[in-house]
C-alpha cells in the first residue's frame, strides 16, 4: 500500500475511530434478501399490512369514508391545533440554536467529508422535494382566498389593498420559515446520526442517545413504522393535489382556451393520470439518485425560473416587486404574533384550523420524506451551512414565487378585469393558476409549461419518496435494489389513486393530519436527541485524545483547518499529496 493510501485511510478512519458508537450492528444486517428485494424483516411487512388495511377500510366504507375522515380531521384540528403551532415554533428555535451556537462548526459526515453535489444541484434537489407541487397548487388560489376571506389576525376589509397585503403575509407565513424549519430539523438529525455516527439512515437512529441498542428492537421498529406511514400519506396528499391540477389545467387549456379537445375532469381521469405519471416515475427511480432525481430536479428549477421570469416580464413587473416588498414587510413584522396565533381569543380560528393546522400537519407528515432526502444529499456541509441553505434561501425564494403569481392575481383583482378571481370562485383552486396565466400573452403556452412543471414535480416527488421509503424499510441501507425502488414508486401511486377514489382529496388531507400528530411528538423528542448528539461530537472534537491524533496527521501531508477555539472543522489531503 502506498504512503498516499495510508494517509487517505487514516483520514477516513477518524470518524469511525472517535465518533461511531460501540456496536456490532450494521445497517440492514438482519435483512431478508429474496426476489430482488433487500428488506427489513419487521418494518417492511408490517408497513405494507398497515397501509393495506387503511386503504381497504377507505374502500369498504364507501360513501361513509368522507364523513369519517371529516370527523377525524375536525377532531385533530379542534383539539390539537395548539400543539401543532407550539411544536413548529420549538423546531425553529432548536434549529437556529444548533446553527448559530458552537455546534454550527460541526461538519456533517465528519471532519474529512466533502460535499457530493454542487451548491446549485443541492439547492435544486431539496427545493424540488420540499415545495414543488404545493407551490404550484396554492400560489394563486391561497392569496385569492384570503383576499376575499381576510384572516382574522389582520384588521382589513375584503377586496381592498390592505386585504391584498394581508393575503400575501398569511401565505408567506405558511410557505416560509416554518415549513423549512421542520424539514431542516429532520434532515439535520438524520444526516448527523447516519453520517457522523455510522448508524442506519432511518429515524430510529436519531434516538440512539436515549435508546442505545434498543433502536434495533421494537422501540426502533415503531419509530420507523410511524415514519413510513407519515411519509407515504404526506406524499399521497401532494400527489393528489398535483394530479388534480394537471387534470384541470389540461381541460382548461386544451378545451376552454384552445378548443382542441375536451378532457373530462374527475376522479377517473385523475387516476389514469396517476397511473401514467407513476409509470414515468418508475423509469426515473430505476435510474437512481444521480441519473434520475438529480437531473429532473435541475430541470424543475430551470422550468420554474422560466415560468416565473416569463410572468414577471409580461405582467405588472414594478407592481409585483412592490407587492413582494410590502408583503414581506407585513410577514416579518407580524411573524412572532402569527406564529403563536390560535384565534381562540377572537376571530380567526377558522383560518388557523382550515389552513395553518393543516399545513403544519402536512409539513410534519411530509418531513420524513423531505428530511431524509435532504440528509441523503447533504454530506460534507457544516451545520451552519446546512441550516442557512435549507432554511433561509428556499424560504426567500418561496416569497418571490408567491409574489409573482399570487401578487399578479391580486393586482388583476384590484386593478385589472378580475377574471382570475372570478374563475377561481366559479371553478375552484385547481384552475386558479391557469386562469391567471390566460390573462397575459401566450397564456396557453405558459399554461402548458405550468402543467409540464407539475408533472416533473410529481415525478421527482415520487422518485424521492421511493428513495426514502426504501431506506426506512431496508434497515437504513444507503443502496437498495432497483426492483425495490420501483416497487415503492408503484405503491405510492396506487395508494394515492385508491384514496382519491375512496374518499377524495379530503381523505388524503385527513391521512396527512392524522399521521402528522404522532410524528410531531417524535420530532419534539428529536430536538433533545440531536442536541445530545451534537454536544457529544463537539466534546470529542475538543478532547486531548482527538487533538493528539490530529497532531500526528499534520505530519502526513494533510491540511487541518480549525476555528479560533481550536476545534477541528476540516481535514483533507494536501494537493501535493493527492497528486502523487
Coordinates of C-alpha atoms in Angstrom, one line a residue:
X1 CA 0.0 0.0 0.0
X2 CA 1.4 3.5 -0.9
X3 CA 2.0 6.3 1.5
X4 CA -0.9 8.2 -0.1
X5 CA -3.3 5.3 0.5
X6 CA -2.1 5.1 4.1
X7 CA -2.8 8.8 4.6
X8 CA -6.3 8.6 3.0
X9 CA -7.2 5.6 5.2
X10 CA -6.0 7.4 8.3
X11 CA -8.2 10.5 7.5
X12 CA -11.3 8.4 6.6
X13 CA -10.8 6.3 9.7
X14 CA -11.0 9.2 12.1
X15 CA -14.8 9.3 12.1
X16 CA -15.3 5.6 12.9
X17 CA -12.5 5.6 15.4
X18 CA -13.7 8.5 17.5
X19 CA -17.4 9.0 16.8
X20 CA -19.1 5.8 15.9
X21 CA -20.9 4.0 18.8
X22 CA -19.5 0.8 20.1
X23 CA -21.9 -1.6 18.4
X24 CA -21.5 -4.6 16.2
X25 CA -24.7 -3.9 14.3
X26 CA -24.6 -2.7 10.7
X27 CA -27.4 -1.2 8.6
X28 CA -29.6 -3.9 7.2
X29 CA -27.6 -6.7 8.9
X30 CA -30.8 -8.7 9.6
X31 CA -32.5 -8.1 6.2
X32 CA -34.3 -10.7 4.2
X33 CA -32.8 -10.8 0.6
X34 CA -35.2 -12.6 -1.8
X35 CA -36.7 -12.0 -5.3
X36 CA -34.5 -8.9 -5.9
X37 CA -35.5 -7.3 -2.6
X38 CA -33.4 -6.4 0.4
X39 CA -35.9 -5.6 3.2
X40 CA -36.1 -5.3 7.0
X41 CA -37.9 -8.4 8.4
X42 CA -40.3 -6.3 10.6
X43 CA -40.7 -2.8 9.1
X44 CA -41.3 -3.9 5.5
X45 CA -44.1 -6.4 6.1
X46 CA -45.8 -4.6 8.9
X47 CA -45.8 -1.3 6.9
X48 CA -47.4 -3.0 4.0
X49 CA -50.0 -4.6 6.2
X50 CA -50.9 -1.3 7.9
X51 CA -51.0 0.6 4.6
X52 CA -53.2 -2.1 3.0
X53 CA -55.6 -2.1 6.0
X54 CA -56.0 1.7 5.9
X55 CA -56.7 1.7 2.1
X56 CA -59.0 -1.3 2.4
X57 CA -61.0 0.4 5.1
X58 CA -61.4 3.5 2.9
X59 CA -62.7 1.5 0.0
X60 CA -65.1 -0.6 2.2
X61 CA -66.6 2.4 3.9
X62 CA -67.6 3.8 0.5
X63 CA -69.6 7.0 0.8
X64 CA -69.2 6.9 4.6
X65 CA -65.4 7.4 4.2
X66 CA -65.7 11.1 3.6
X67 CA -67.9 11.6 6.7
X68 CA -65.5 9.6 8.8
X69 CA -62.4 11.4 7.5
X70 CA -64.0 14.8 8.1
X71 CA -64.8 13.8 11.7
X72 CA -61.2 12.7 12.2
X73 CA -59.9 15.9 10.7
X74 CA -62.1 18.1 12.8
X75 CA -61.0 16.2 15.9
X76 CA -57.3 16.8 15.4
X77 CA -57.8 20.4 14.2
X78 CA -60.1 21.3 17.1
X79 CA -58.2 19.6 19.9
X80 CA -54.5 19.6 18.9
X81 CA -54.2 22.7 16.8
X82 CA -52.4 24.5 19.6
X83 CA -49.9 21.6 19.8
X84 CA -49.0 21.8 16.2
X85 CA -48.5 25.6 16.4
X86 CA -46.3 25.3 19.5
X87 CA -44.3 22.4 18.3
X88 CA -43.2 24.0 15.0
X89 CA -42.1 27.1 16.9
X90 CA -39.9 24.8 19.1
X91 CA -38.4 23.3 15.9
X92 CA -37.4 26.8 14.6
X93 CA -35.8 27.7 17.9
X94 CA -33.9 24.4 18.1
X95 CA -32.6 24.7 14.5
X96 CA -31.4 28.3 14.9
X97 CA -29.7 27.3 18.2
X98 CA -27.9 24.4 16.5
X99 CA -26.8 26.6 13.6
X100 CA -25.6 29.7 15.4
X101 CA -24.1 28.2 18.5
X102 CA -20.8 26.5 18.7
X103 CA -22.4 23.4 17.1
X104 CA -22.7 25.3 13.8
X105 CA -19.0 24.4 13.1
X106 CA -19.6 20.7 13.1
X107 CA -19.4 19.1 9.6
X108 CA -22.0 16.6 8.5
X109 CA -20.1 13.4 7.7
X110 CA -17.1 14.2 9.9
X111 CA -14.1 16.5 9.5
X112 CA -12.9 14.7 6.3
X113 CA -16.3 14.8 4.5
X114 CA -16.7 16.8 1.3
X115 CA -20.0 17.8 -0.5
X116 CA -21.3 15.3 -3.0
X117 CA -23.2 17.8 -5.1
X118 CA -22.6 21.4 -6.3
X119 CA -24.5 24.1 -4.5
X120 CA -26.9 24.5 -7.4
X121 CA -27.7 20.8 -7.6
X122 CA -28.1 20.6 -3.9
X123 CA -30.5 23.5 -3.7
X124 CA -32.4 22.3 -6.8
X125 CA -33.0 18.8 -5.3
X126 CA -34.0 20.0 -1.8
X127 CA -36.4 22.6 -3.2
X128 CA -37.9 20.2 -5.7
X129 CA -38.5 17.7 -3.0
X130 CA -39.8 20.2 -0.4
X131 CA -42.3 22.5 -2.1
X132 CA -42.8 21.8 -5.8
X133 CA -46.3 20.6 -6.2
X134 CA -47.7 22.6 -3.3
X135 CA -46.4 25.9 -4.5
X136 CA -47.9 25.3 -7.9
X137 CA -51.3 24.4 -6.5
X138 CA -51.6 27.1 -3.9
X139 CA -49.5 30.1 -5.1
X140 CA -52.5 31.7 -6.8
X141 CA -55.5 30.2 -5.1
X142 CA -54.4 30.8 -1.5
X143 CA -53.8 34.6 -1.8
X144 CA -57.1 35.0 -3.7
X145 CA -58.9 33.1 -0.9
X146 CA -57.5 35.4 1.8
X147 CA -58.3 38.4 -0.4
X148 CA -62.0 37.6 -0.2
X149 CA -61.9 36.0 3.3
X150 CA -59.4 38.1 5.3
X151 CA -57.7 36.1 8.0
X152 CA -58.9 37.0 11.5
X153 CA -55.4 38.0 12.6
X154 CA -55.4 41.0 10.2
X155 CA -57.7 44.0 10.5
X156 CA -58.6 44.6 6.9
X157 CA -61.7 44.9 4.7
X158 CA -62.1 42.2 2.0
X159 CA -61.1 43.0 -1.6
X160 CA -59.0 46.1 -0.7
X161 CA -55.3 46.8 -0.9
X162 CA -55.0 46.1 2.8
X163 CA -56.6 42.7 2.2
X164 CA -54.0 42.0 -0.5
X165 CA -51.1 42.8 1.8
X166 CA -52.7 40.5 4.5
X167 CA -53.2 37.8 1.9
X168 CA -49.5 37.8 0.9
X169 CA -48.3 37.9 4.5
X170 CA -50.5 35.0 5.5
X171 CA -49.4 33.0 2.5
X172 CA -45.7 33.8 3.2
X173 CA -46.2 32.5 6.7
X174 CA -47.5 29.2 5.5
X175 CA -44.7 28.7 2.9
X176 CA -41.8 30.5 4.5
X177 CA -39.5 29.8 7.5
X178 CA -41.8 27.4 9.4
X179 CA -42.1 24.5 7.0
X180 CA -38.4 24.7 6.1
X181 CA -37.5 24.6 9.8
X182 CA -39.4 21.3 10.1
X183 CA -37.5 19.9 7.1
X184 CA -34.2 21.3 8.3
X185 CA -34.5 19.8 11.8
X186 CA -35.4 16.4 10.4
X187 CA -32.7 16.5 7.8
X188 CA -30.1 17.6 10.3
X189 CA -30.9 14.8 12.7
X190 CA -30.9 12.1 10.1
X191 CA -27.7 13.3 8.4
X192 CA -25.8 13.6 11.7
X193 CA -26.7 10.2 13.1
X194 CA -26.2 8.4 9.8
X195 CA -23.0 10.1 8.5
X196 CA -21.3 11.2 11.7
X197 CA -22.3 8.2 13.9
X198 CA -22.4 5.5 11.2
X199 CA -25.9 4.4 12.1
X200 CA -28.7 3.4 9.7
X201 CA -30.2 6.1 7.6
X202 CA -33.6 5.8 9.4
X203 CA -35.5 7.7 12.1
X204 CA -34.7 5.2 14.7
X205 CA -31.0 6.2 14.6
X206 CA -31.8 9.7 15.9
X207 CA -32.9 8.2 19.2
X208 CA -29.6 6.4 19.8
X209 CA -28.7 8.8 22.7
X210 CA -31.9 7.7 24.5
X211 CA -32.4 4.1 23.4
X212 CA -28.9 2.8 22.5
X213 CA -29.0 -0.7 21.1
X214 CA -32.8 -0.7 21.6
X215 CA -33.2 1.2 18.3
X216 CA -32.7 -2.2 16.7
X217 CA -35.6 -3.7 18.6
X218 CA -39.3 -2.9 18.8
X219 CA -38.9 0.7 20.0
X220 CA -37.0 1.4 16.8
X221 CA -39.4 -0.6 14.7
X222 CA -42.3 1.5 15.9
X223 CA -40.5 4.8 15.2
X224 CA -39.7 3.7 11.6
X225 CA -43.3 2.4 11.1
X226 CA -44.8 5.7 12.1
X227 CA -42.3 7.4 9.8
X228 CA -43.2 5.2 6.8
X229 CA -46.9 5.8 7.4
X230 CA -46.4 9.6 7.7
X231 CA -44.2 9.7 4.6
X232 CA -46.5 7.7 2.4
X233 CA -49.6 9.6 3.2
X234 CA -47.9 13.0 3.3
X235 CA -46.6 12.2 -0.2
X236 CA -50.0 10.9 -1.3
X237 CA -51.6 14.2 -0.4
X238 CA -49.2 16.1 -2.6
X239 CA -49.6 13.7 -5.5
X240 CA -53.4 14.1 -5.1
X241 CA -53.1 17.9 -5.3
X242 CA -50.7 17.6 -8.3
X243 CA -52.8 15.3 -10.4
X244 CA -56.0 17.4 -9.7
X245 CA -54.2 20.5 -11.0
X246 CA -52.8 18.6 -14.0
X247 CA -56.3 17.4 -14.9
X248 CA -57.9 20.8 -14.6
X249 CA -55.0 22.5 -16.4
X250 CA -55.2 20.2 -19.4
X251 CA -59.0 20.5 -19.5
X252 CA -59.0 24.3 -19.3
X253 CA -56.1 25.0 -21.8
X254 CA -56.9 22.3 -24.4
X255 CA -60.7 22.7 -24.1
X256 CA -61.7 26.2 -22.9
X257 CA -58.7 28.2 -24.2
X258 CA -57.6 26.4 -27.4
X259 CA -60.8 24.4 -28.2
X260 CA -58.7 21.4 -29.3
X261 CA -60.1 18.6 -27.2
X262 CA -62.5 18.3 -24.3
X263 CA -60.8 16.5 -21.4
X264 CA -63.2 15.4 -18.6
X265 CA -62.3 16.3 -15.0
X266 CA -62.9 14.0 -12.2
X267 CA -61.5 11.0 -10.2
X268 CA -61.4 8.6 -13.1
X269 CA -59.3 10.9 -15.2
X270 CA -57.1 11.7 -12.3
X271 CA -56.5 8.0 -11.5
X272 CA -55.5 7.4 -15.2
X273 CA -53.1 10.4 -14.9
X274 CA -51.6 9.0 -11.7
X275 CA -51.0 5.7 -13.5
X276 CA -49.3 7.3 -16.5
X277 CA -47.1 9.6 -14.4
X278 CA -46.2 6.9 -12.0
X279 CA -45.0 4.9 -15.0
X280 CA -42.7 7.7 -15.9
X281 CA -41.5 8.0 -12.3
X282 CA -40.6 4.3 -12.2
X283 CA -38.1 4.9 -15.1
X284 CA -36.5 7.8 -13.2
X285 CA -36.4 5.8 -10.0
X286 CA -34.6 3.0 -11.7
X287 CA -32.0 5.5 -12.9
X288 CA -31.1 6.3 -9.3
X289 CA -30.3 9.5 -7.4
X290 CA -27.5 10.8 -9.8
X291 CA -29.1 9.7 -13.1
X292 CA -32.8 10.4 -12.4
X293 CA -33.6 12.6 -9.4
X294 CA -30.7 15.0 -9.8
X295 CA -31.4 15.7 -13.5
X296 CA -35.1 16.1 -13.1
X297 CA -34.6 18.3 -10.0
X298 CA -32.3 20.6 -12.1
X299 CA -34.9 20.6 -14.9
X300 CA -37.6 21.6 -12.4
X301 CA -35.6 24.6 -11.3
X302 CA -35.0 25.7 -14.9
X303 CA -38.7 25.4 -15.7
X304 CA -39.6 27.3 -12.5
X305 CA -37.3 30.2 -13.3
X306 CA -38.6 30.2 -16.9
X307 CA -42.2 30.3 -15.9
X308 CA -41.7 32.8 -13.1
X309 CA -39.4 35.0 -15.3
X310 CA -42.0 35.0 -18.1
X311 CA -44.9 36.1 -15.8
X312 CA -42.7 38.7 -14.2
X313 CA -41.7 40.2 -17.5
X314 CA -45.2 40.2 -19.2
X315 CA -47.1 41.1 -16.1
X316 CA -47.1 44.3 -14.0
X317 CA -43.4 43.9 -13.1
X318 CA -42.9 47.0 -10.9
X319 CA -46.1 46.5 -9.1
X320 CA -45.3 42.8 -8.4
X321 CA -41.9 43.7 -7.0
X322 CA -43.6 46.4 -4.8
X323 CA -46.2 43.8 -3.6
X324 CA -43.3 41.4 -2.7
X325 CA -41.6 44.1 -0.6
X326 CA -44.9 45.1 1.1
X327 CA -46.0 41.5 1.7
X328 CA -42.5 40.6 3.1
X329 CA -42.7 43.5 5.5
X330 CA -46.2 42.5 6.7
X331 CA -44.9 38.9 7.1
X332 CA -41.8 39.8 9.0
X333 CA -43.5 42.5 11.0
X334 CA -46.1 40.1 12.3
X335 CA -44.1 36.9 12.3
X336 CA -43.9 36.3 16.0
X337 CA -47.5 37.0 16.6
X338 CA -48.7 35.0 13.6
X339 CA -46.5 32.0 14.8
X340 CA -48.4 31.8 18.1
X341 CA -51.9 32.9 16.9
X342 CA -54.6 30.3 17.6
X343 CA -57.6 32.5 17.1
X344 CA -59.2 31.3 20.4
X345 CA -59.4 34.8 21.9
X346 CA -61.3 36.4 19.0
X347 CA -61.9 35.9 15.3
X348 CA -59.6 33.9 13.1
X349 CA -59.9 30.4 14.4
X350 CA -61.4 29.2 11.0
X351 CA -58.2 30.2 9.2
X352 CA -56.0 28.6 11.8
X353 CA -57.8 25.3 11.6
X354 CA -58.5 25.1 7.9
X355 CA -55.2 26.4 6.8
X356 CA -52.4 26.7 9.3
X357 CA -53.0 23.5 11.3
X358 CA -53.5 21.6 8.0
X359 CA -50.2 23.0 6.6
X360 CA -48.2 22.3 9.8
X361 CA -49.5 18.7 10.0
X362 CA -48.9 18.2 6.3
X363 CA -45.3 19.6 6.5
X364 CA -44.7 17.3 9.6
X365 CA -46.1 14.3 7.7
X366 CA -44.0 15.3 4.7
X367 CA -40.9 15.9 6.7
X368 CA -39.6 12.3 6.9
X369 CA -39.6 12.2 3.1
X370 CA -38.1 15.7 2.6
X371 CA -35.8 15.5 5.6
X372 CA -34.3 12.1 4.7
X373 CA -33.8 13.1 1.2
X374 CA -32.1 16.3 2.3
X375 CA -29.9 14.3 4.6
X376 CA -29.0 11.9 1.8
X377 CA -27.7 14.8 -0.3
X378 CA -26.1 17.0 2.4
X379 CA -22.9 15.1 3.4
X380 CA -20.0 17.5 3.7
X381 CA -21.9 20.6 4.7
X382 CA -21.4 22.2 8.1
X383 CA -24.4 22.5 10.4
X384 CA -24.4 26.3 9.9
X385 CA -24.1 26.0 6.1
X386 CA -26.9 23.3 6.1
X387 CA -29.3 25.5 8.1
X388 CA -28.7 28.6 6.0
X389 CA -29.1 26.6 2.8
X390 CA -32.2 24.7 3.9
X391 CA -33.9 27.4 6.0
X392 CA -33.2 30.9 4.5
X393 CA -32.7 30.6 0.8
X394 CA -35.7 28.4 -0.1
X395 CA -37.9 30.5 2.2
X396 CA -36.9 33.7 0.4
X397 CA -37.4 32.1 -3.0
X398 CA -40.9 30.9 -1.9
X399 CA -41.9 34.5 -1.1
X400 CA -40.7 35.7 -4.5
X401 CA -42.6 32.9 -6.3
X402 CA -45.7 33.6 -4.3
X403 CA -45.4 37.3 -5.0
X404 CA -45.1 36.9 -8.8
X405 CA -48.0 34.5 -9.1
X406 CA -50.2 35.5 -6.1
X407 CA -49.3 39.1 -6.4
X408 CA -50.2 39.2 -10.1
X409 CA -53.6 37.6 -9.3
X410 CA -54.2 40.2 -6.6
X411 CA -53.3 43.0 -8.9
X412 CA -55.6 41.6 -11.5
X413 CA -58.4 41.7 -9.0
X414 CA -57.6 45.2 -7.7
X415 CA -56.7 46.9 -11.0
X416 CA -57.5 44.6 -13.8
X417 CA -60.5 42.8 -15.1
X418 CA -60.8 40.5 -12.1
X419 CA -61.1 37.4 -14.4
X420 CA -58.6 35.3 -12.4
X421 CA -60.6 35.8 -9.2
X422 CA -63.9 35.2 -10.9
X423 CA -62.9 31.9 -12.5
X424 CA -61.3 30.8 -9.2
X425 CA -64.6 31.5 -7.3
X426 CA -66.5 29.6 -10.0
X427 CA -64.3 26.6 -10.8
X428 CA -62.1 26.3 -7.6
X429 CA -58.5 26.1 -6.6
X430 CA -57.1 23.8 -9.3
X431 CA -57.9 26.3 -12.2
X432 CA -56.6 29.4 -10.5
X433 CA -53.1 29.4 -11.9
X434 CA -54.2 28.7 -15.4
X435 CA -56.9 31.4 -15.3
X436 CA -54.2 33.9 -14.2
X437 CA -51.7 32.9 -17.0
X438 CA -54.5 33.3 -19.6
X439 CA -54.8 37.0 -18.7
X440 CA -51.3 37.6 -20.3
X441 CA -49.8 37.0 -23.7
X442 CA -49.1 33.4 -24.7
X443 CA -51.5 32.2 -22.0
X444 CA -51.9 28.7 -23.5
X445 CA -48.2 28.2 -23.9
X446 CA -47.4 29.3 -20.3
X447 CA -50.3 27.2 -19.1
X448 CA -48.9 24.1 -20.8
X449 CA -45.5 24.9 -19.3
X450 CA -47.1 25.0 -15.9
X451 CA -48.7 21.6 -16.5
X452 CA -45.3 20.2 -17.5
X453 CA -43.8 21.6 -14.4
X454 CA -46.4 20.0 -12.2
X455 CA -45.7 16.7 -13.9
X456 CA -42.0 16.9 -13.4
X457 CA -42.6 17.8 -9.7
X458 CA -44.9 14.8 -9.5
X459 CA -42.1 12.6 -10.8
X460 CA -39.4 13.9 -8.6
X461 CA -41.6 13.7 -5.5
X462 CA -42.4 10.0 -6.4
X463 CA -38.7 9.4 -7.0
X464 CA -37.5 11.0 -3.8
X465 CA -40.3 9.3 -1.8
X466 CA -39.4 5.9 -3.1
X467 CA -35.8 6.5 -2.1
X468 CA -36.8 7.5 1.4
X469 CA -39.3 4.6 2.0
X470 CA -36.6 2.3 0.7
X471 CA -34.2 3.4 3.3
X472 CA -36.8 3.0 6.0
X473 CA -37.9 -0.5 5.0
X474 CA -34.4 -1.8 4.3
X475 CA -33.0 -1.2 7.7
X476 CA -31.3 2.1 6.7
X477 CA -29.2 0.8 3.9
X478 CA -27.9 3.6 1.6
X479 CA -28.1 1.4 -1.5
X480 CA -31.1 -0.8 -2.3
X481 CA -32.0 -2.9 -5.4
X482 CA -33.7 -1.2 -8.3
X483 CA -36.6 -3.5 -8.1
X484 CA -37.3 -2.3 -4.6
X485 CA -37.3 1.3 -5.6
X486 CA -39.6 0.6 -8.5
X487 CA -41.9 -1.3 -6.1
X488 CA -42.3 1.6 -3.8
X489 CA -42.9 4.1 -6.6
X490 CA -45.8 1.9 -7.8
X491 CA -47.2 1.5 -4.2
X492 CA -47.1 5.3 -3.7
X493 CA -49.1 5.9 -6.9
X494 CA -51.5 3.1 -6.1
X495 CA -52.2 4.4 -2.6
X496 CA -52.8 8.0 -3.9
X497 CA -55.2 6.6 -6.6
X498 CA -57.1 4.4 -4.2
X499 CA -57.5 7.0 -1.5
X500 CA -58.6 9.6 -4.2
X501 CA -61.2 7.1 -5.4
X502 CA -62.4 6.1 -1.9
X503 CA -62.5 9.4 -0.1
X504 CA -61.3 12.1 -2.5
X505 CA -58.8 14.8 -1.6
X506 CA -60.3 15.1 1.9
X507 CA -59.2 11.5 2.6
X508 CA -55.6 12.4 1.6
X509 CA -55.6 15.5 3.7
X510 CA -57.0 13.8 6.7
X511 CA -54.5 11.0 6.4
X512 CA -51.7 13.6 6.4
X513 CA -53.1 15.4 9.5
X514 CA -53.7 12.2 11.5
X515 CA -50.3 10.7 10.8
X516 CA -48.7 14.1 11.4
X517 CA -49.8 14.2 15.1
X518 CA -47.8 11.2 16.5
X519 CA -44.9 12.2 14.3
X520 CA -44.9 15.7 15.8
X521 CA -44.4 14.2 19.2
X522 CA -41.5 12.2 17.8
X523 CA -40.0 15.4 16.4
X524 CA -40.2 17.2 19.8
X525 CA -38.2 14.5 21.4
X526 CA -35.8 14.5 18.5
X527 CA -34.8 18.1 19.3
X528 CA -33.3 16.8 22.5
X529 CA -31.6 13.8 21.0
X530 CA -30.0 15.9 18.2
X531 CA -28.7 18.3 20.9
X532 CA -27.2 15.3 22.8
X533 CA -25.5 14.1 19.6
X534 CA -24.1 17.4 18.6
X535 CA -22.8 18.1 22.1
X536 CA -21.1 14.8 22.3
X537 CA -19.5 15.4 18.9
X538 CA -18.2 18.8 19.9
X539 CA -16.8 17.4 23.2
X540 CA -14.8 14.8 21.3
X541 CA -13.5 17.4 18.8
X542 CA -12.1 19.4 21.8
X543 CA -10.7 16.3 23.5
X544 CA -7.0 15.8 24.1
X545 CA -7.1 12.3 22.5
X546 CA -8.5 13.7 19.3
X547 CA -6.0 16.6 19.3
X548 CA -3.1 14.2 19.6
X549 CA -4.5 12.1 16.7
X550 CA -4.8 15.2 14.6
X551 CA -1.3 16.4 15.5
X552 CA 0.0 13.1 14.3
X553 CA -1.8 13.6 11.0
X554 CA -0.3 17.0 10.4
X555 CA 3.0 15.4 9.5
X556 CA 1.3 13.2 6.9
X557 CA 0.7 15.7 4.0
X558 CA -2.7 16.8 5.2
X559 CA -4.4 20.2 5.7
X560 CA -6.0 20.7 9.1
X561 CA -8.5 23.6 9.4
X562 CA -9.5 24.8 12.9
X563 CA -11.7 27.6 14.3
X564 CA -10.4 30.3 16.6
X565 CA -11.2 27.9 19.5
X566 CA -9.0 25.2 18.0
X567 CA -11.9 23.0 17.1
X568 CA -11.1 20.9 14.0
X569 CA -13.6 21.6 11.2
X570 CA -11.9 20.0 8.2
X571 CA -9.1 17.6 7.4
X572 CA -8.1 16.8 3.9
X573 CA -5.1 15.7 1.8
X574 CA -2.8 18.5 0.5
X575 CA -2.9 19.0 -3.2
X576 CA 0.7 17.8 -3.5
X577 CA -0.2 14.6 -1.6
X578 CA -3.3 13.9 -3.7
X579 CA -1.4 14.4 -7.0
X580 CA 1.5 12.0 -6.1

